[in-house]
Short mmCIF file of C-alpha atoms in Angstrom, two decimals:
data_model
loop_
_atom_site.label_atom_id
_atom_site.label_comp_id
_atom_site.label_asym_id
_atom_site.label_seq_id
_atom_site.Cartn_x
_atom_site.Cartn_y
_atom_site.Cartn_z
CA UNK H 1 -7.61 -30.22 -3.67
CA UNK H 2 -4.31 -31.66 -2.35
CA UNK H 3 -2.69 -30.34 -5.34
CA UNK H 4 -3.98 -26.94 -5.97
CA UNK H 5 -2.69 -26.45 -2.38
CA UNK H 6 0.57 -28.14 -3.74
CA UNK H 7 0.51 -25.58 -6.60
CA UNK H 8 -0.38 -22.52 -4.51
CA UNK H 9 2.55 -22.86 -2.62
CA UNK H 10 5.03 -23.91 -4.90
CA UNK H 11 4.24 -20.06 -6.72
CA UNK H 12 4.03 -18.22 -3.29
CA UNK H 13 6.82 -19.84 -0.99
CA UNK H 14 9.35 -18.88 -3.16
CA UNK H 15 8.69 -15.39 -3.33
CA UNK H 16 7.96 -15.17 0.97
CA UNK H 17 10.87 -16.99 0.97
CA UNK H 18 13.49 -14.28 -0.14
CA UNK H 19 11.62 -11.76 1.62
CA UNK H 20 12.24 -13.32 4.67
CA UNK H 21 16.03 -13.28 3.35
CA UNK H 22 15.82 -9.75 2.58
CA UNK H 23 14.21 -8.58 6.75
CA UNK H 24 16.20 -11.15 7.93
CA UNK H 25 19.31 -9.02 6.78
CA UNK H 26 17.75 -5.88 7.21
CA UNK H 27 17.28 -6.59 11.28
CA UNK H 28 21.17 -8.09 11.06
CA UNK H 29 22.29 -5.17 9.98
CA UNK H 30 23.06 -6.44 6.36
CA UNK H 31 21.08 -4.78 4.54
CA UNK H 32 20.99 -0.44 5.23
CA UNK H 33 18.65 1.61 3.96
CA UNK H 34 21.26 2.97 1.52
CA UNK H 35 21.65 -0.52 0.30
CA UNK H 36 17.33 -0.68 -0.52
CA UNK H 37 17.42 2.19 -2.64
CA UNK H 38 20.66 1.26 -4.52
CA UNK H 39 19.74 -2.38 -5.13
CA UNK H 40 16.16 -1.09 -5.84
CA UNK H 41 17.02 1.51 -8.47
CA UNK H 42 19.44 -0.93 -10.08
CA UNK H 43 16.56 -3.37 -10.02
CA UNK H 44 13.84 -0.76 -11.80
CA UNK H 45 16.63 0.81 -14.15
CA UNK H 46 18.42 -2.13 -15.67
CA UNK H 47 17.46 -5.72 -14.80
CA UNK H 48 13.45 -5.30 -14.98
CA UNK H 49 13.82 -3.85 -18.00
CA UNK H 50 16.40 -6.47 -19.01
CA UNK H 51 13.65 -9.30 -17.91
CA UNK H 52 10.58 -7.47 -19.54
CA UNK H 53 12.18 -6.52 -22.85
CA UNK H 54 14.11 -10.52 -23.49
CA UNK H 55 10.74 -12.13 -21.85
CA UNK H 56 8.66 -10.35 -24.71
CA UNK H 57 11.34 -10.59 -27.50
CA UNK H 58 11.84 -14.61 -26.98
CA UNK H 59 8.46 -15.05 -26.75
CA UNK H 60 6.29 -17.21 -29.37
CA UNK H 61 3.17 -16.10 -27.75
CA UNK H 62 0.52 -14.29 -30.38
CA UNK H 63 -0.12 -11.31 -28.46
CA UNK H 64 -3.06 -10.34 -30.70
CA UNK H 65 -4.91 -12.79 -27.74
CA UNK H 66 -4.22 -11.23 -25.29
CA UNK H 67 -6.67 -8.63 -26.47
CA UNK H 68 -9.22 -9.70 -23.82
CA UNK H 69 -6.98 -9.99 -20.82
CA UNK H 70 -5.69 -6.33 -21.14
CA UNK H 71 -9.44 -5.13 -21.66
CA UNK H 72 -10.24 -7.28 -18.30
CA UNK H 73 -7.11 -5.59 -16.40
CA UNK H 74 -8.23 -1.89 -17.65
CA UNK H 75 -12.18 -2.52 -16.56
CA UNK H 76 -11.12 -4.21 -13.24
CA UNK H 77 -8.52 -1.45 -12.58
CA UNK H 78 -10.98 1.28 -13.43
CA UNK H 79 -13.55 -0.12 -11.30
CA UNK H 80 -11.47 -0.64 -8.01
CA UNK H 81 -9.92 3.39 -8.92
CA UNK H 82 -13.93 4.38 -9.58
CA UNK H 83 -15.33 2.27 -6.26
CA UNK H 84 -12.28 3.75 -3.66
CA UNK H 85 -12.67 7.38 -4.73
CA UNK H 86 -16.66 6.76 -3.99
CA UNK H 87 -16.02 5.27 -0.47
CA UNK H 88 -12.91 7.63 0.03
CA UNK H 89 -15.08 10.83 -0.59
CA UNK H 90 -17.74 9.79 1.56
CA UNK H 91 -16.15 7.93 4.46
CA UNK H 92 -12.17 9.34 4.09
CA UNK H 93 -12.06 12.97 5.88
CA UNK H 94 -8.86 14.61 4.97
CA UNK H 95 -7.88 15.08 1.90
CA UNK H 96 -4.23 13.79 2.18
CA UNK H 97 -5.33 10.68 3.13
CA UNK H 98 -7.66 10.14 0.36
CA UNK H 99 -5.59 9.45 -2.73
CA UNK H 100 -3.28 7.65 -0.70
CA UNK H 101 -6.18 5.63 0.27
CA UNK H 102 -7.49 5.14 -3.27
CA UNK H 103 -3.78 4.41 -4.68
CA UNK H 104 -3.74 1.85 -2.45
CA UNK H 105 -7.04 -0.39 -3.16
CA UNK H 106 -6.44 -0.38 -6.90
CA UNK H 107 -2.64 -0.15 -7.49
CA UNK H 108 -0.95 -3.59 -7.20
CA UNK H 109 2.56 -4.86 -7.06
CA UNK H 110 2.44 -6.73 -10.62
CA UNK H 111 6.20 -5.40 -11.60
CA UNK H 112 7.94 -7.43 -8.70
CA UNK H 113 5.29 -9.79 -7.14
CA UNK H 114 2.68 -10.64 -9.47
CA UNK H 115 5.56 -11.00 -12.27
CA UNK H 116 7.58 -13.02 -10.16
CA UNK H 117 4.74 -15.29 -9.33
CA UNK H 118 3.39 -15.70 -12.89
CA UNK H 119 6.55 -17.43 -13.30
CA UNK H 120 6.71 -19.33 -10.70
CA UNK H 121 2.96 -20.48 -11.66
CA UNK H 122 3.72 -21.14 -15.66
CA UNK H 123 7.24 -20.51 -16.56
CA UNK H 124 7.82 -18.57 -19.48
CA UNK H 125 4.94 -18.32 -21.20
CA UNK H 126 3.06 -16.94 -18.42
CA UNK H 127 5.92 -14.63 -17.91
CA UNK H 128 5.27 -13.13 -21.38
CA UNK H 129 2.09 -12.68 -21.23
CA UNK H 130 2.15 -11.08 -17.53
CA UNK H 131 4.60 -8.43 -19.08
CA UNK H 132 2.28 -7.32 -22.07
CA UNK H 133 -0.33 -6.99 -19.15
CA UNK H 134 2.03 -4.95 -16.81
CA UNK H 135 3.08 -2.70 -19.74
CA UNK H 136 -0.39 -1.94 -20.33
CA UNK H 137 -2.11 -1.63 -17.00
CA UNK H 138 0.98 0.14 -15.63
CA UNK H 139 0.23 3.66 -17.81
CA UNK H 140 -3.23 3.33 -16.47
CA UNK H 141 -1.57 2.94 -13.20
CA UNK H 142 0.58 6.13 -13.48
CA UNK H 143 -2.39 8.12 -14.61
CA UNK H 144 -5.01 7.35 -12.10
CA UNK H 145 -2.15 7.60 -9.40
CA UNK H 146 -1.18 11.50 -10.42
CA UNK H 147 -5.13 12.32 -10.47
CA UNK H 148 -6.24 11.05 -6.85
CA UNK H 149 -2.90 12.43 -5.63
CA UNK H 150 -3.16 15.68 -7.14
CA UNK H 151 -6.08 16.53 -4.48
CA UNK H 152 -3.42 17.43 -2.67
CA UNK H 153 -1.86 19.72 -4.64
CA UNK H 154 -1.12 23.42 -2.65
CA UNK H 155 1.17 25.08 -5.44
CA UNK H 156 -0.65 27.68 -7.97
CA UNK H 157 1.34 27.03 -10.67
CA UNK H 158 0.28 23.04 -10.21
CA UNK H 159 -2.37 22.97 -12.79
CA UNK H 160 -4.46 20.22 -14.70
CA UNK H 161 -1.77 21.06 -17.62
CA UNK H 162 1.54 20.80 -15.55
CA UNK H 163 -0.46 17.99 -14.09
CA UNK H 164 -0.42 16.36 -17.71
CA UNK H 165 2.94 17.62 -18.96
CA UNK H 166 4.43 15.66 -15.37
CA UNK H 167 2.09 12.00 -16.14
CA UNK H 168 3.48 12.04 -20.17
CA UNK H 169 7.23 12.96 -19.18
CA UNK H 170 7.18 9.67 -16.43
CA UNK H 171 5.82 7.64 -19.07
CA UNK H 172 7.97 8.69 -21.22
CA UNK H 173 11.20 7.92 -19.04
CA UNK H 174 9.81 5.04 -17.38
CA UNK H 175 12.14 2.49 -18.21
CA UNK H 176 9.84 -0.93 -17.79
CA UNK H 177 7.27 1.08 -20.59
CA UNK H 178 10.36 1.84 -22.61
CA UNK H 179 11.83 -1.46 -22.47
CA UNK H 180 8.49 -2.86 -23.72
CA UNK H 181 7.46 -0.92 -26.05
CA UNK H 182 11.35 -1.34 -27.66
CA UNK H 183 10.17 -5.32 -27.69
CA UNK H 184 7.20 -4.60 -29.41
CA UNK H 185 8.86 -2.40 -32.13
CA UNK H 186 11.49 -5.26 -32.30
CA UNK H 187 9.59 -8.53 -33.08
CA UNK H 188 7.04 -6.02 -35.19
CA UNK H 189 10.16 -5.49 -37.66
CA UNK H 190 11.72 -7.82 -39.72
CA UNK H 191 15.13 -8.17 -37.60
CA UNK H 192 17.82 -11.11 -36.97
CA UNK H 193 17.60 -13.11 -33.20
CA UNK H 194 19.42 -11.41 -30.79
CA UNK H 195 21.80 -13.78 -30.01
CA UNK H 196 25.71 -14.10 -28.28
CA UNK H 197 26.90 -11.45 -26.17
CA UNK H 198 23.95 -9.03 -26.03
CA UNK H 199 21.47 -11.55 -25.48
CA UNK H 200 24.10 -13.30 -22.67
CA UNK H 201 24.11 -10.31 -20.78
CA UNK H 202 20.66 -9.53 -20.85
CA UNK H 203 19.77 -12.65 -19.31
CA UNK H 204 21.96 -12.26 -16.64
CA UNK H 205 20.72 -9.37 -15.69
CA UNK H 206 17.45 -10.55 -16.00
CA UNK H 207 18.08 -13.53 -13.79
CA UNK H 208 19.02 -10.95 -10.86
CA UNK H 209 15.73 -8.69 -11.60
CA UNK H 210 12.94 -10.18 -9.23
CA UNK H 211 14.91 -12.42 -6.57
CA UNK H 212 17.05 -8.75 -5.79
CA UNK H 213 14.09 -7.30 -6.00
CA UNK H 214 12.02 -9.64 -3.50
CA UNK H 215 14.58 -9.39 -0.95
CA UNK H 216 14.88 -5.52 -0.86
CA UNK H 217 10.64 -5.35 -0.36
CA UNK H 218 11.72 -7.72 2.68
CA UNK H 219 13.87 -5.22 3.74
CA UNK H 220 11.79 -3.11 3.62
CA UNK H 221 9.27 -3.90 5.96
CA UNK H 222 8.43 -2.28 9.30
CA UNK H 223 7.05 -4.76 11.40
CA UNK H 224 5.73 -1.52 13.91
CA UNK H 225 3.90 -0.01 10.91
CA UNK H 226 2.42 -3.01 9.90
CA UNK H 227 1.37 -4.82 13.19
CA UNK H 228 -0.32 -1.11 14.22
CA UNK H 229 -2.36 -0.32 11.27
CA UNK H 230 -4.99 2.80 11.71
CA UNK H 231 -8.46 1.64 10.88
CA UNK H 232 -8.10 3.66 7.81
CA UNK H 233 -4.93 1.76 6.66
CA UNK H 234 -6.90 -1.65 7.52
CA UNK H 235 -10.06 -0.22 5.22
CA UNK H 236 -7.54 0.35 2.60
CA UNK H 237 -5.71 -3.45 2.77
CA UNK H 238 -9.30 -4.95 2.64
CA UNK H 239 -9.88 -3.84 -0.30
CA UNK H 240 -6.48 -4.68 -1.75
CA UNK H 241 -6.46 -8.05 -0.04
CA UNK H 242 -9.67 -9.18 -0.45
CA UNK H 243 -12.04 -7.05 -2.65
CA UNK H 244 -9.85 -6.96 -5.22
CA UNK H 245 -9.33 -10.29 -6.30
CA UNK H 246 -12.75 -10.90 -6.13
CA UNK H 247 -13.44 -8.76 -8.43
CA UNK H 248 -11.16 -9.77 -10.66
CA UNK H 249 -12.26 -13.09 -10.66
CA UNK H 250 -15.84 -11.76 -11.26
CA UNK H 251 -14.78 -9.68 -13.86
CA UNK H 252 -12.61 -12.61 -15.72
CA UNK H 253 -15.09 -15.04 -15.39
CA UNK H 254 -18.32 -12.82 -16.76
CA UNK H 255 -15.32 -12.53 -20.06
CA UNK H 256 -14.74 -16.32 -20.06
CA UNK H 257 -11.17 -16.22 -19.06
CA UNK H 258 -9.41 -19.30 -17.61
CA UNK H 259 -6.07 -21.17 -17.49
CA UNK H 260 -3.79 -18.92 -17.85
CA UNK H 261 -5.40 -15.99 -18.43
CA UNK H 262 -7.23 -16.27 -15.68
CA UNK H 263 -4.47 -16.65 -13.39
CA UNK H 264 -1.91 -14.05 -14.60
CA UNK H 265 -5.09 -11.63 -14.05
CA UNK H 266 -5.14 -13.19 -10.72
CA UNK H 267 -2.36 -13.25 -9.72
CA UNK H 268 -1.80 -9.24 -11.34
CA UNK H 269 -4.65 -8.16 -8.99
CA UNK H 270 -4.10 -10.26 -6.59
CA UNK H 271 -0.46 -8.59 -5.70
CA UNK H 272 0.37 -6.08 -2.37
CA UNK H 273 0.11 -2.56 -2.56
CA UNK H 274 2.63 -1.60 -5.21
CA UNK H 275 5.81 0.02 -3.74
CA UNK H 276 5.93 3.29 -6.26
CA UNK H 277 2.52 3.99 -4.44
CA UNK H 278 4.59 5.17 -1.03
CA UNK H 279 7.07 7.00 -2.96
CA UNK H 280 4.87 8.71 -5.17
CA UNK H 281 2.15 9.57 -1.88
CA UNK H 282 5.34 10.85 -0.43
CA UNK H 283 6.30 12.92 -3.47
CA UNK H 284 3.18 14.75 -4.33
CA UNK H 285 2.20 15.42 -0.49
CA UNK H 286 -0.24 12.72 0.75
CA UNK H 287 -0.21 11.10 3.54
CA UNK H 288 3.10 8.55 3.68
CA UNK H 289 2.90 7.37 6.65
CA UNK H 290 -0.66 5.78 5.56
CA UNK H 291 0.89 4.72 2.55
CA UNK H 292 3.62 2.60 4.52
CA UNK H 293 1.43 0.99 6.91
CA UNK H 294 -0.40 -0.03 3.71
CA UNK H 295 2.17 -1.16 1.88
CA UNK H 296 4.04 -2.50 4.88
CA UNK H 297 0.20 -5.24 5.82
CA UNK H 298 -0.33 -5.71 2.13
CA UNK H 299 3.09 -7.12 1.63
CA UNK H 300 3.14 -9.82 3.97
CA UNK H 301 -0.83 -10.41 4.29
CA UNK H 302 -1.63 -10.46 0.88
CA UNK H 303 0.84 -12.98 -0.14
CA UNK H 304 -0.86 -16.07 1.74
CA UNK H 305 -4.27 -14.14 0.18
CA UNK H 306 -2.79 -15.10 -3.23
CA UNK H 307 -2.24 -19.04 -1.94
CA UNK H 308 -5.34 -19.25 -0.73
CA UNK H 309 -7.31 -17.74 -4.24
CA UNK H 310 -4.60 -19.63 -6.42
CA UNK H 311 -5.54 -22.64 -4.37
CA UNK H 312 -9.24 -22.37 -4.70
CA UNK H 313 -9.12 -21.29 -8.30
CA UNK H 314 -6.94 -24.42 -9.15
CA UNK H 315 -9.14 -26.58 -7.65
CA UNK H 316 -12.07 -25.48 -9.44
CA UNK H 317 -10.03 -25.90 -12.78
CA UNK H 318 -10.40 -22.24 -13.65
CA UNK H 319 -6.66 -21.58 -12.93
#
């Protein structure tokens, strides 16, 4: 037991630990809002990319395998998107708080914090195969997001078509979806190593991708917002923090994952409240303030959840 706690927080103290860096500047003064969304964008547009696309490319991992862990990710994700729009409809009063509730039980952080603890937990490998998850659960992500969102919607010409025009133009510009599916295409042809220059750059800007990235969700965080959660916003963080995972691991187990498999879906599920969720609640009119308290608990809360199912999981040799 000694050592799964060992493990647990060798993959999560890291990750708290530049967060910490990253509010520690932000209350010094260091770090201004200007310099989040800078850093941030430079993180989404060119270093995750950067990370995902050499991380897939390098790899020697038969992805054909991975067939079962995507299918676990898509049934998981649709049944935490399918469960919060039950309990939102029913329990969840105004509509501009309901897809921002729902977006925020099923839509997890796996592009900065459940990729950068994959790696911390198994290197490489696990770093690979976390991407080819993220690339796939990430569309679904998009999708589900626009629908519970769109409840919102007060403009006439919003329709279920300008609705699906919107969701196929941000896939289609996304630049972590583009970067993968340009690794795919890659190792699928019969093409040289990418070696010298190119592949020197693209590793250093893949080394900056999650630490950067780590420190600006530190900066991020408003300790008002997320020490006075509304009830709703506590309802919501439940279910990211604790119902979540647990299904997961239900779900992974009644598939006979384990190892790794069973802890990069872990560990994917297991993540905060993704960060696009706030912008996006923001964006198509829901309620943001909800959104940030929920983002804001998730963050710092849900990383010692992640120790403590890593831990258990690892002890019971199914991680």
């Amino acid at each position: 037991m000694i050592d799964a706690i060992v493990f647990a927080i060798t993959i999560v103290l890291p990750n708290l630990a530049l967060m910490w860096l990253g509010f520690f500047m932000q209350r010094r003064g260091e770090a201004s809002q200007t310099f989040i969304d800078q850093a941030s964008s430079f993180v989404f547009n060119y270093c995750l990319p950067c990370l995902l696309f050499f991380s897939v490319v390098d790899s020697d991992v038969d992805y054909g395998k991975q067939i079962t862990l995507i299918l676990v990710g898509i049934l998981v994700t649709f049944i935490l998107f399918i469960g919060a729009e039950f309990y939102a409809k029913r329990f969840v009063k105004r509509p501009e708080d309901q897809g921002v509730f729902v977006q925020g039980v099923f839509r997890s952080n796996m592009a900065i914090i459940g990729l950068a603890t994959v790696a911390n937990a198994y290197g490489a490998q696990g770093l690979s195969i976390g991407a080819v998850y993220m690339g796939v659960v990430t569309i679904l992500f998009n999708i589900l997001a626009v629908i519970t969102l769109s409840r919102v919607s007060k403009s006439v010409d919003d329709t279920w078509i300008s609705r699906g025009t919107m969701i196929v133009k941000k896939l289609l510009t996304n630049p972590l979806i583009l970067a993968l599916v340009g690794a795919f295409v890659y190792k699928a042809l019969p093409l040289p190593p990418l070696t010298g220059v190119i592949h020197t750059t693209g590793d250093l800007l893949a080394a900056v991708a999650l630490p950067l990235a780590l420190i600006c969700a530190g900066a991020s965080i408003n300790l008002k917002s997320m020490l006075h959660p509304s009830g709703l916003s506590m309802q919501a963080s439940i279910g990211r923090i604790i119902i979540a995972p647990l299904i997961a691991i239900a779900v992974g187990l009644g598939f006979g994952l384990s190892g790794v498999h069973m802890g990069v879906l872990f560990l994917m599920v297991a993540s905060p409240t993704a960060a696009a969720s706030y912008v996006m609640a923001k964006a198509m009119g829901g309620n943001d303030v909800l959104a940030a308290n929920i983002l804001a608990f998730t963050t710092v809360v849900g990383m010692f959840g992640m120790a403590i199912g890593a831990a258990t999981l690892r002890a019971l040799g199914l991680m």
